[in-house]
Amino acid sequence: LLGNPRTHHIVHVNPTQPVNRKEPEAVRITVYNYNEKECTKEVFSEIESVCPFHNNDRITWINIDGLRKSDVEKVAAHYGIHALIVEDILSLQQRPKMDEVDDILYCLLNMLYYNGEGGCVEHEQVSIVLGKNFVITFQEDPDRDVFNDIRAKLQQAHSKLRQRGADFLAYTMLDLIVDNYFLVMEKLGERIENIEEVIVHSRSQHSMSTLNNLRKELIVLKRNLAPVRDMISNIMRSESPLLEERTTKYFKDVHDHILQAYDLSENYRDILISMQDLNMNNLNLRMNEVMKVMAIVTCLMAPATVIGGIFGMNFDIIPTAHNQWGFYTAVGLMLIIPVAMLIVFKKRGWF
Amino acid sequence: LLGNPRTHHIVHVNPTQPVNRKEPEAVRITVYNYNEKECTKEVFSEIESVCPFHNNDRITWINIDGLRKSDVEKVAAHYGIHALIVEDILSLQQRPKMDEVDDILYCLLNMLYYNGEGGCVEHEQVSIVLGKNFVITFQEDPDRDVFNDIRAKLQQAHSKLRQRGADFLAYTMLDLIVDNYFLVMEKLGERIENIEEVIVHSRSQHSMSTLNNLRKELIVLKRNLAPVRDMISNIMRSESPLLEERTTKYFKDVHDHILQAYDLSENYRDILISMQDLNMNNLNLRMNEVMKVMAIVTCLMAPATVIGGIFGMNFDIIPTAHNQWGFYTAVGLMLIIPVAMLIVFKKRGWF
Amino acid sequence: LLGNPRTHHIVHVNPTQPVNRKEPEAVRITVYNYNEKECTKEVFSEIESVCPFHNNDRITWINIDGLRKSDVEKVAAHYGIHALIVEDILSLQQRPKMDEVDDILYCLLNMLYYNGEGGCVEHEQVSIVLGKNFVITFQEDPDRDVFNDIRAKLQQAHSKLRQRGADFLAYTMLDLIVDNYFLVMEKLGERIENIEEVIVHSRSQHSMSTLNNLRKELIVLKRNLAPVRDMISNIMRSESPLLEERTTKYFKDVHDHILQAYDLSENYRDILISMQDLNMNNLNLRMNEVMKVMAIVTCLMAPATVIGGIFGMNFDIIPTAHNQWGFYTAVGLMLIIPVAMLIVFKKRGWF
Amino acid sequence: LLGNPRTHHIVHVNPTQPVNRKEPEAVRITVYNYNEKECTKEVFSEIESVCPFHNNDRITWINIDGLRKSDVEKVAAHYGIHALIVEDILSLQQRPKMDEVDDILYCLLNMLYYNGEGGCVEHEQVSIVLGKNFVITFQEDPDRDVFNDIRAKLQQAHSKLRQRGADFLAYTMLDLIVDNYFLVMEKLGERIENIEEVIVHSRSQHSMSTLNNLRKELIVLKRNLAPVRDMISNIMRSESPLLEERTTKYFKDVHDHILQAYDLSENYRDILISMQDLNMNNLNLRMNEVMKVMAIVTCLMAPATVIGGIFGMNFDIIPTAHNQWGFYTAVGLMLIIPVAMLIVFKKRGWF
Amino acid sequence: LLGNPRTHHIVHVNPTQPVNRKEPEAVRITVYNYNEKECTKEVFSEIESVCPFHNNDRITWINIDGLRKSDVEKVAAHYGIHALIVEDILSLQQRPKMDEVDDILYCLLNMLYYNGEGGCVEHEQVSIVLGKNFVITFQEDPDRDVFNDIRAKLQQAHSKLRQRGADFLAYTMLDLIVDNYFLVMEKLGERIENIEEVIVHSRSQHSMSTLNNLRKELIVLKRNLAPVRDMISNIMRSESPLLEERTTKYFKDVHDHILQAYDLSENYRDILISMQDLNMNNLNLRMNEVMKVMAIVTCLMAPATVIGGIFGMNFDIIPTAHNQWGFYTAVGLMLIIPVAMLIVFKKRGWF
């Protein structure tokens, strides 16, 4: 239940020692070079190919799938990215953060995916480097394509994306990632609903560990949301020349979304906790109900046993022993006493 | 108990993808055009009819019941409302918020209704767009009329509403919505009181899940109150030219009300939690009481069973077996021992 | 236990609809008009009588016991009090607050009384309106006299009250009300002490609901203290010309007192919670103790029952059945086995 | 257990009515008058004797043990101390606070003592009045000497105390009091350790109420630490001319200490709470263990009783009744069935 | 389980009385004197040897292993370190803090080690004194070498450490210590994972006290992380001339790391708490399961006992007593009744 897929939540890799990670054998580099009129797309596998795109009058988006130390360092050297940012790009399991060094604005955050099979939330670290007229993005996993939606929009000449600058491209990326959080939360919400159904109706004991797992998923989710919220509010307050005035309101919009996501996660957490209480109380009450019935039944039998014992004693002189109705009287007592007890118990509301 | 009507609390629609929602077939547009002297009211069903009201010297209130994407976009284009605000108006399940874009002040909040049958709080999203000399309001559900009270006041020539500007109209709307929160809270308060009665007197187990439901309703309520509080304090701090100096104290008044509503919801929450504790403890103590009585009765019978067993053994020589008073002695013992035990138990305060 | 007197804590009247309240038939108006040298006191029942006191060179204190809409509006019109303040004065169940409108400083707070019989905290709303050279106070209940102490001081020509301005009069009123909170808390503190005694010594189950009630009283108390604290710190920060420089340190003193009251209420709450834990644990341990003894006694009897059953079987050949010492051996066994069990139980520390 | 010595934690005297307190019959006034070169010490019992020390060119420390209203008022009048400060000095059970009135800086705080016998924390209110070239201290209890250490240092001509101004003397006093908090916390820490030992090893039920008491002591302690922390940070921020620049870093040092004390008290609290959980769980598990064994033993005996009952029935025809091995078979069954049950129970890990 | 190695967490030494501590007999002083071109390393045992290194044009790092009062005072006198800092260096069990006195920037923090055997977190106090062109570090324990990594880097002429100033050296030290926190947390994370495995699968009772211990370790850890976080953010805000502009971003990087460590510790704490709940609930449910089975078995036997008792009574006339099938009927009843009961119990879902 609490097996392998979630272990990466607990043992975090030391963020300053990225060496343990196996480097990917191949990286895929996609370069979009566009302005209002034109948009070219090129795919490379050699990092050196991205250098010519620097300092042209179009906007360049370089997306690098797969993190190889030498590659990142080469790009950084060419595009003037500080060594500390390179370190952050390469080390995984980082806390989302935002950095402004020299003329570069750097955002690190996690794309979240809901893994339906394992029932857990997975994340992929995404680095977004915004410079003058360029955006460079770094992704961990070459197989997953975080920015698919953006690609489609870039092809449309009349889209807002094509008409605005590099900061709008960066905004679109953040917006995409934050919107994706809602998809993940929707899945978690559905699971919470299903469990609620189970708790209220069938009261299985499994629900306890499922609730516990969900609570852990929410912890992970919330720990991702809070720093992203801070990150975006930092971007809004930043007076970087890279951010145009007219893009500000878009960042405010993302900020509203992340606030809402955070609120929602708090909501889920509160609901989960009150469901855990309800579940535990349900299980306890049900168990106690059984114990009570057993105790009552056992208790009702006891007087009959005693009466049986009384007339089973081997004394020579037992009153009514030779009486014709003796046996029936005794058995009658055995019935009357428990029934009387039952009536008393019932009256006191004991069952 | 925890069925359908409340599911919308848990699975929130992704705020950035409003497509799933079915668009209403008809919308009802009501336009009030007034100044101190005159007030005209017109009802349309075509969105184009609202355009002529722009930029006249009266104050215009356009109320649109039913959200249709094309309609909202047309109004927005004509009245200079930014695309991001249009997006907010159209997407539902939003967190209450306030936005100042260009010369427009935008408020999004939820009207709350108490559904007496389902025992749950329902909400309808209301958008208020304040511009120079006009207010445009958007409502989700054409059947519910949030702003009824305002309509009556607008008809009265001497009402303050008629003598002030568009900002006072917007204030009146916020005031109406916030005041409505108190009606909802009153209903919840009544239910809390009823449950308290039930818990203290009849101690039914149903109270547990009812308390749990109420706690969930309060979570929903509080999540609506907190952002509205922030929204109104943002309006107060805003230095928008749309807000006249003399309206400020009215917004401060709404702010006091929403603070009070928030306090009250905290109050309810604390009371609910302490009632849940009391209820659980009551149920436990009562269950334990029954178990204790059963255990005592069973325990008191045990010695009699043993004595019966002793004299029921088939030995040839059993002392007192042939004695005339043997049987009575044994039965006497069966009575004396439990009575002695009872006295000891009583003395120790065990029942 | 949780009966009527406290219901007003839960169902708050909607603060914006004061209509339900029955208006008092008679009001009592007391006017003090004083300066350093003279002090006159007059009692009226007609509201018009207070008008002549405006704008004279003495300080005027008008105390109005009993809230009648028409009266309040007349006074407000004459003394220049804003309509929003009138609304606050008339609506009850308000959250304590402070307002500065035009040249008026308005404070709304609750006088608390401890009702010894019901064991609950009652409150009466008091409005204090401070203007240039006058203070007008509004009280809900004509029978209670909140400001008795001040009356006595006003009669003394050499009292500080007579020598200072209207702001000092307002300070004295706030001080009186805040000091009264301590009297209420003292009573609650005494009850907490009494209950502690009960819990530690006699362990009655009643203590649970008494603790619960006390916790609710504290919630009410604290919800009154927190906004008063904010109110007074707002007065201190206010730069109103109504407040003389030399009065500031007196407001700081009230602020210290209300802080202390708030601290104390937190103290009480923490103590109550830890007492609730102690109480519940005590009750549980005691119940479990009884159950354990019963289980042990029942368990000790079981072997004797079995032995009795063995020798009570109707087989032709039962060993030792014809033996002279058979019976005694069996009964001996019935005694030895439980004693042996007891020794084992004791050794393991099971009782 | 929760007897008299701690009652003063709960029922606080109303801070504004110091009248109930019995005034001491005698006060002891000690005056140190020193500069870098000389230091004189004089002891008086009449308050008038302290007047001549005002406004000389040395630094004067007047320590008054025992609070008598008339005395304090005389000193205040002579040294220019505001009436509100006099009120604070005289009323006990005050919250630690700091005040700057006119040219006086006033600190009120509590000296804490650990009472080894009662196992509780006692406090004595200390008032420190810092003026130009003088410090006046007021103590409640003439028998306890809070500032002993300082006396010794004042005798040493080369001590820093003698070379600095009155503000350094005040700092030394605060430092002494704060350092004393650590001594009290050390004692509490030792008691926590002892209880931990008891809980883990012998599991007595007494530990529950001891833990509860300790938790109450910590509440008291923390309520003293938090306002002292605020007080000292207020002194640091104060721009009073009484405080020399070079003394600032010393106040920062006291501030670090009080922060550490506060942290430590939080630490203790967390440890106490987790110990309470552990203790309660230990007691419960142990109780349940006993109940389980009893239930198992009782359950194992039941089949034997049934078998005994079967063959004890008085039917004419009982199979095997006349058989030679009947009895042994029956007794054998009585043994085999419980053993078989035991094996099943063991296999399922039920004991 | 909760024995000696961790006692130092609870009883903190009074920070102002460092006298109890035994002074080490020998200290080891290592001096690195370097600039971009050269780097010399010298080891001394006499404190006087470090004086000549003051005020030369290279950067000097003096590392002192072992705290001896006289030594620290000599160094402080020579390098202009304030007496209050000397006090902090010498007293142990201090809360991490940062101080700026005169031209000195002083950091005190704890190096944490995970003691695999005791399963506890140990700490060693480290003092870092940054002055103009020099860094002096003080360590408690001569056997442990905190700054090993830095030594290696200092030997490399082209390392950034050699090319930058003393502030970069101080940064490198802080970075090293903070990075080390992650190693400790990784170990704790592994233990948490192991325990989770144990709880879910084998459900031993030991897990309870292990969880409790881990919780205490986390309290200690967190209390170290929070002040270090504040310390580093203070350094970042400090405008000390000792810190070069270009080093700021490095401190921001350490700040991000410590934030992440703090987040992670919160994560662990939440997971631990939810594991404690799960564990306790698991233990309870399992215990209750056993009790239920016992109660059911006992209850099922009771009717058979009663029937045995009925036909064991010694009446002359017992119906069916002489009947050939009487015995079998009775035994049949003894079987049929419990089976019927079982079916009812099963139907109601009681087991």
GROMACS .gro file of C-alpha atoms in nm, chain B residues 76-278:
model
  203
  427ALA     CA    1  -1.662   4.339  -2.307
  428ALA     CA    2  -1.553   4.468  -2.646
  429HIS     CA    3  -1.800   4.752  -2.635
  430TYR     CA    4  -1.733   4.856  -2.274
  431GLY     CA    5  -1.356   4.806  -2.280
  432ILE     CA    6  -1.333   4.507  -2.046
  433HIS     CA    7  -1.002   4.318  -2.061
  434ALA     CA    8  -0.989   3.962  -2.200
  435LEU     CA    9  -0.869   3.820  -1.867
  436ILE     CA   10  -1.178   3.954  -1.692
  437VAL     CA   11  -1.396   3.798  -1.960
  438GLU     CA   12  -1.228   3.468  -1.886
  439ASP     CA   13  -1.301   3.508  -1.514
  440ILE     CA   14  -1.664   3.596  -1.578
  441LEU     CA   15  -1.714   3.285  -1.787
  442SER     CA   16  -1.532   3.030  -1.575
  443LEU     CA   17  -1.725   2.912  -1.272
  444GLN     CA   18  -1.612   2.777  -0.933
  445GLN     CA   19  -1.377   3.070  -0.898
  446ARG     CA   20  -1.231   3.201  -0.576
  447PRO     CA   21  -1.375   3.544  -0.491
  448LYS     CA   22  -1.135   3.812  -0.610
  449MET     CA   23  -1.103   4.174  -0.711
  450ASP     CA   24  -0.920   4.314  -1.010
  451GLU     CA   25  -0.835   4.656  -1.136
  452VAL     CA   26  -0.754   4.655  -1.507
  453ASP     CA   27  -0.739   4.974  -1.712
  454ASP     CA   28  -1.036   5.186  -1.603
  455ILE     CA   29  -1.240   4.894  -1.485
  456LEU     CA   30  -1.281   4.759  -1.132
  457TYR     CA   31  -1.389   4.396  -1.132
  458CYS     CA   32  -1.532   4.199  -0.838
  459LEU     CA   33  -1.612   3.831  -0.849
  460LEU     CA   34  -1.791   3.673  -0.557
  461ASN     CA   35  -2.049   3.411  -0.467
  462MET     CA   36  -2.405   3.464  -0.358
  463LEU     CA   37  -2.481   3.197  -0.100
  464TYR     CA   38  -2.819   3.031  -0.052
  465TYR     CA   39  -2.918   2.787   0.217
  466ASN     CA   40  -3.093   2.489   0.067
  467GLY     CA   41  -3.327   2.382   0.343
  468GLU     CA   42  -3.405   2.043   0.189
  469GLY     CA   43  -3.054   1.918   0.121
  470GLY     CA   44  -2.934   2.101   0.430
  471CYS     CA   45  -2.644   2.242   0.234
  472VAL     CA   46  -2.512   2.577   0.122
  473GLU     CA   47  -2.539   2.650  -0.249
  474HIS     CA   48  -2.365   2.928  -0.431
  475GLU     CA   49  -2.408   3.129  -0.746
  476GLN     CA   50  -2.119   3.319  -0.897
  477VAL     CA   51  -2.180   3.691  -0.943
  478SER     CA   52  -1.952   3.923  -1.140
  479ILE     CA   53  -1.967   4.298  -1.085
  480VAL     CA   54  -1.792   4.522  -1.338
  481LEU     CA   55  -1.766   4.886  -1.232
  482GLY     CA   56  -1.669   5.141  -1.497
  483LYS     CA   57  -1.711   5.511  -1.540
  484ASN     CA   58  -2.086   5.575  -1.498
  485PHE     CA   59  -2.182   5.213  -1.549
  486VAL     CA   60  -2.208   4.885  -1.360
  487ILE     CA   61  -2.245   4.556  -1.544
  488THR     CA   62  -2.341   4.247  -1.345
  489PHE     CA   63  -2.329   3.887  -1.467
  490GLN     CA   64  -2.525   3.608  -1.300
  491GLU     CA   65  -2.510   3.237  -1.362
  492ASP     CA   66  -2.866   3.133  -1.303
  493PRO     CA   67  -3.148   3.324  -1.478
  494ASP     CA   68  -3.404   3.190  -1.229
  495ARG     CA   69  -3.259   3.347  -0.920
  496ASP     CA   70  -3.274   3.717  -0.870
  497VAL     CA   71  -2.992   3.829  -0.645
  498PHE     CA   72  -3.041   4.202  -0.676
  499ASN     CA   73  -3.414   4.227  -0.620
  500ASP     CA   74  -3.384   4.470  -0.331
  501ILE     CA   75  -3.184   4.712  -0.537
  502ARG     CA   76  -3.450   4.727  -0.806
  503ALA     CA   77  -3.704   4.853  -0.555
  504LYS     CA   78  -3.470   5.123  -0.427
  505LEU     CA   79  -3.389   5.242  -0.778
  506GLN     CA   80  -3.754   5.321  -0.835
  507GLN     CA   81  -3.754   5.565  -0.542
  508ALA     CA   82  -3.638   5.906  -0.664
  509HIS     CA   83  -3.527   6.024  -0.319
  510SER     CA   84  -3.326   5.711  -0.233
  511LYS     CA   85  -2.955   5.757  -0.170
  512LEU     CA   86  -2.891   5.512  -0.453
  513ARG     CA   87  -3.037   5.751  -0.707
  514GLN     CA   88  -2.845   6.048  -0.574
  515ARG     CA   89  -2.500   5.888  -0.581
  516GLY     CA   90  -2.276   5.754  -0.855
  517ALA     CA   91  -2.202   5.412  -1.001
  518ASP     CA   92  -1.962   5.330  -0.717
  519PHE     CA   93  -2.249   5.357  -0.469
  520LEU     CA   94  -2.447   5.112  -0.680
  521ALA     CA   95  -2.157   4.868  -0.668
  522TYR     CA   96  -2.132   4.917  -0.291
  523THR     CA   97  -2.503   4.844  -0.251
  524MET     CA   98  -2.459   4.518  -0.439
  525LEU     CA   99  -2.164   4.405  -0.226
  526ASP     CA  100  -2.357   4.503   0.085
  527LEU     CA  101  -2.656   4.300  -0.026
  528ILE     CA  102  -2.445   3.991  -0.092
  529VAL     CA  103  -2.256   4.016   0.237
  530ASP     CA  104  -2.578   4.070   0.430
  531ASN     CA  105  -2.711   3.757   0.268
  532TYR     CA  106  -2.423   3.560   0.420
  533PHE     CA  107  -2.574   3.634   0.760
  534LEU     CA  108  -2.904   3.480   0.656
  535VAL     CA  109  -2.720   3.163   0.555
  536MET     CA  110  -2.526   3.163   0.881
  537GLU     CA  111  -2.841   3.210   1.080
  538LYS     CA  112  -2.983   2.892   0.925
  539LEU     CA  113  -2.664   2.703   1.001
  540GLY     CA  114  -2.672   2.842   1.355
  541GLU     CA  115  -3.024   2.712   1.400
  542ARG     CA  116  -2.919   2.369   1.283
  543ILE     CA  117  -2.623   2.373   1.521
  544GLU     CA  118  -2.859   2.458   1.805
  545ASN     CA  119  -3.098   2.178   1.713
  546ILE     CA  120  -2.818   1.926   1.702
  547GLU     CA  121  -2.689   2.044   2.038
  548GLU     CA  122  -3.030   1.974   2.183
  549VAL     CA  123  -3.023   1.626   2.030
  550ILE     CA  124  -2.675   1.548   2.152
  551VAL     CA  125  -2.737   1.654   2.509
  552HIS     CA  126  -3.073   1.483   2.544
  553SER     CA  127  -3.123   1.183   2.321
  554ARG     CA  128  -2.767   1.105   2.217
  555SER     CA  129  -2.845   0.946   1.884
  556GLN     CA  130  -2.560   0.823   1.672
  557HIS     CA  131  -2.690   1.010   1.372
  558SER     CA  132  -2.564   1.330   1.524
  559MET     CA  133  -2.209   1.227   1.437
  560SER     CA  134  -2.256   1.237   1.062
  561THR     CA  135  -2.478   1.545   1.087
  562LEU     CA  136  -2.204   1.724   1.276
  563ASN     CA  137  -1.959   1.609   1.014
  564ASN     CA  138  -2.178   1.750   0.736
  565LEU     CA  139  -2.219   2.080   0.916
  566ARG     CA  140  -1.843   2.100   0.957
  567LYS     CA  141  -1.807   2.058   0.582
  568GLU     CA  142  -2.065   2.330   0.516
  569LEU     CA  143  -1.871   2.561   0.743
  570ILE     CA  144  -1.547   2.486   0.557
  571VAL     CA  145  -1.719   2.591   0.235
  572LEU     CA  146  -1.864   2.901   0.397
  573LYS     CA  147  -1.535   3.011   0.548
  574ARG     CA  148  -1.349   2.960   0.222
  575ASN     CA  149  -1.596   3.206   0.070
  576LEU     CA  150  -1.573   3.460   0.350
  577ALA     CA  151  -1.195   3.493   0.377
  578PRO     CA  152  -1.133   3.602   0.014
  579VAL     CA  153  -1.433   3.838   0.018
  580ARG     CA  154  -1.282   4.001   0.325
  581ASP     CA  155  -0.954   4.047   0.139
  582MET     CA  156  -1.139   4.168  -0.168
  583ILE     CA  157  -1.321   4.443   0.020
  584SER     CA  158  -1.011   4.556   0.204
  585ASN     CA  159  -0.840   4.572  -0.136
  586ILE     CA  160  -1.120   4.792  -0.268
  587MET     CA  161  -1.078   5.018   0.035
  588ARG     CA  162  -0.706   5.052  -0.026
  589SER     CA  163  -0.748   5.094  -0.401
  590GLU     CA  164  -0.702   5.449  -0.520
  591SER     CA  165  -0.916   5.399  -0.824
  592PRO     CA  166  -1.069   5.721  -0.961
  593LEU     CA  167  -1.392   5.524  -0.996
  594LEU     CA  168  -1.444   5.532  -0.621
  595GLU     CA  169  -1.556   5.863  -0.476
  596GLU     CA  170  -1.419   5.976  -0.142
  597ARG     CA  171  -1.764   5.986   0.017
  598THR     CA  172  -1.830   5.618  -0.067
  599THR     CA  173  -1.523   5.499   0.128
  600LYS     CA  174  -1.699   5.488   0.464
  601TYR     CA  175  -1.968   5.269   0.314
  602PHE     CA  176  -1.710   5.017   0.202
  603LYS     CA  177  -1.561   5.028   0.552
  604ASP     CA  178  -1.907   4.937   0.678
  605VAL     CA  179  -1.928   4.633   0.448
  606HIS     CA  180  -1.581   4.542   0.566
  607ASP     CA  181  -1.698   4.545   0.927
  608HIS     CA  182  -1.987   4.318   0.833
  609ILE     CA  183  -1.772   4.067   0.652
  610LEU     CA  184  -1.529   4.066   0.946
  611GLN     CA  185  -1.819   3.990   1.175
  612ALA     CA  186  -1.940   3.712   0.947
  613TYR     CA  187  -1.591   3.565   0.946
  614ASP     CA  188  -1.569   3.585   1.326
  615LEU     CA  189  -1.906   3.419   1.353
  616SER     CA  190  -1.800   3.136   1.126
  617GLU     CA  191  -1.494   3.081   1.347
  618ASN     CA  192  -1.728   3.080   1.642
  619TYR     CA  193  -1.946   2.816   1.481
  620ARG     CA  194  -1.646   2.607   1.395
  621ASP     CA  195  -1.516   2.612   1.752
  622ILE     CA  196  -1.859   2.525   1.887
  623LEU     CA  197  -1.897   2.242   1.635
  624ILE     CA  198  -1.560   2.095   1.726
  625SER     CA  199  -1.636   2.105   2.097
  626MET     CA  200  -1.977   1.952   2.023
  627GLN     CA  201  -1.814   1.673   1.826
  628ASP     CA  202  -1.588   1.601   2.122
  629LEU     CA  203  -1.884   1.606   2.359
   0.00000   0.00000   0.00000
